[in-house]
mmCIF file of C-alpha atoms in Angstrom:
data_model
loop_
_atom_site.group_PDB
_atom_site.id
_atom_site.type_symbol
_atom_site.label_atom_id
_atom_site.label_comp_id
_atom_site.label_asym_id
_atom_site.label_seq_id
_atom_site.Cartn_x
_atom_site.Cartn_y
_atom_site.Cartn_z
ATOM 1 C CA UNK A 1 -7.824 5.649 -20.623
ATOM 2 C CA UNK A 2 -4.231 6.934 -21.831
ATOM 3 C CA UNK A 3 -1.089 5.496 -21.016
ATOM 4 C CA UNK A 4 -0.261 7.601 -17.974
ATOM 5 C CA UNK A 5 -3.712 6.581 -16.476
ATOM 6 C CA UNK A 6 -2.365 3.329 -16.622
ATOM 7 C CA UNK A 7 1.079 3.320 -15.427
ATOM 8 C CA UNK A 8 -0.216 5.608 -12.398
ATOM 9 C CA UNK A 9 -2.395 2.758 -11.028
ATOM 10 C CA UNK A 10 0.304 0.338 -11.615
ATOM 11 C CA UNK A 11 2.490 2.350 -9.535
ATOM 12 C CA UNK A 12 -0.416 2.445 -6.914
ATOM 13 C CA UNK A 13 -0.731 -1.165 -6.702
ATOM 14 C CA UNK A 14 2.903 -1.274 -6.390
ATOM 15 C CA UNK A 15 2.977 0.965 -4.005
ATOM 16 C CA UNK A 16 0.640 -0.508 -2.080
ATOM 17 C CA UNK A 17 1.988 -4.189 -2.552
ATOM 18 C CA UNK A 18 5.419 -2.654 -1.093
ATOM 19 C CA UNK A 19 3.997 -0.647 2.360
ATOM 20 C CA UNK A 20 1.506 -4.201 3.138
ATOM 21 C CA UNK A 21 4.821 -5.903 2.774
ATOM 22 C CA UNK A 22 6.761 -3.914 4.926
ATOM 23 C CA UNK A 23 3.953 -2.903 7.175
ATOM 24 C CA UNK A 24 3.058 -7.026 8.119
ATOM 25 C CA UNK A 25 6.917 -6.645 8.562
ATOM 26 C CA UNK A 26 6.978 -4.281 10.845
ATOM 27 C CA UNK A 27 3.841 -5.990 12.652
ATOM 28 C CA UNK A 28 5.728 -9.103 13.033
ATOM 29 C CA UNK A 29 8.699 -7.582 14.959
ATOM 30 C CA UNK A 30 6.423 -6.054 16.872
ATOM 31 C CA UNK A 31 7.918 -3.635 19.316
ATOM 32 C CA UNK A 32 7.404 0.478 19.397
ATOM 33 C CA UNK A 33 7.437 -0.006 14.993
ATOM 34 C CA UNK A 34 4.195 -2.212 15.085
ATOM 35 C CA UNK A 35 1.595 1.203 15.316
ATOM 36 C CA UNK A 36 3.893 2.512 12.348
ATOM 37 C CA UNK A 37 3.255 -1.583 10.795
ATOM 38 C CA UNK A 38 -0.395 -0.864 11.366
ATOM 39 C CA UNK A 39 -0.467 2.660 9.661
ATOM 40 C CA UNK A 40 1.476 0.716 6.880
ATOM 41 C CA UNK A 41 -1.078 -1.959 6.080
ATOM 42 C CA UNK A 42 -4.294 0.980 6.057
ATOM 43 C CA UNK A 43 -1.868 3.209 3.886
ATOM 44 C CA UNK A 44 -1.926 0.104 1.354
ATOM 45 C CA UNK A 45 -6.085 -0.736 1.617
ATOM 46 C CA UNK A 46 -6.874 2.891 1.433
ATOM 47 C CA UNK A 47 -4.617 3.018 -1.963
ATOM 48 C CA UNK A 48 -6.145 -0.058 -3.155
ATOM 49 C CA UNK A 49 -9.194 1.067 -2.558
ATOM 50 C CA UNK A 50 -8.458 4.259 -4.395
ATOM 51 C CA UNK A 51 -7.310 2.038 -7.260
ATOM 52 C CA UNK A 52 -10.416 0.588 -7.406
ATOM 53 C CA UNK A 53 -12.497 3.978 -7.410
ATOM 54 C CA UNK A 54 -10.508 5.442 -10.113
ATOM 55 C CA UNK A 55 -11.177 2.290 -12.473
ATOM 56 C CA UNK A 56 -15.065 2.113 -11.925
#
C-alpha cells in the first residue's frame, strides 16, 4: 500500500466520522432536515463500508 492509499482512507473515515456527526445532528432537530439526517448517517456506513472493502 503507498502513502496516498493511506491518507485516502483516512480521509474516508473522516469523512464519514463528520456526515454521522452531523447527520445524528440533523436527526435530533428533527423537522423537514431529519430525511437529509437520515441520508447523512447511510452516506457515512456506505463509506465505511467502502473503507473496509478497499482494505481486505
Amino acid at each position: 500500500m503507498t502513502a496516498l492509499d493511506n491518507t485516502v482512507r483516512s480521509l474516508a473515515i473522516l469523512a464519514a466520522f463528520a456526515l454521522a456527526f452531523f447527520g445524528a445532528r440533523q436527526v435530533w432537530r428533527g423537522g423537514e432536515a431529519r430525511f437529509k439526517g437520515v441520508l447523512m448517517l447511510v452516506m457515512a456506513a456506505v463509506l465505511v463500508g467502502n473503507v473496509l472493502v478497499w482494505t481486505a
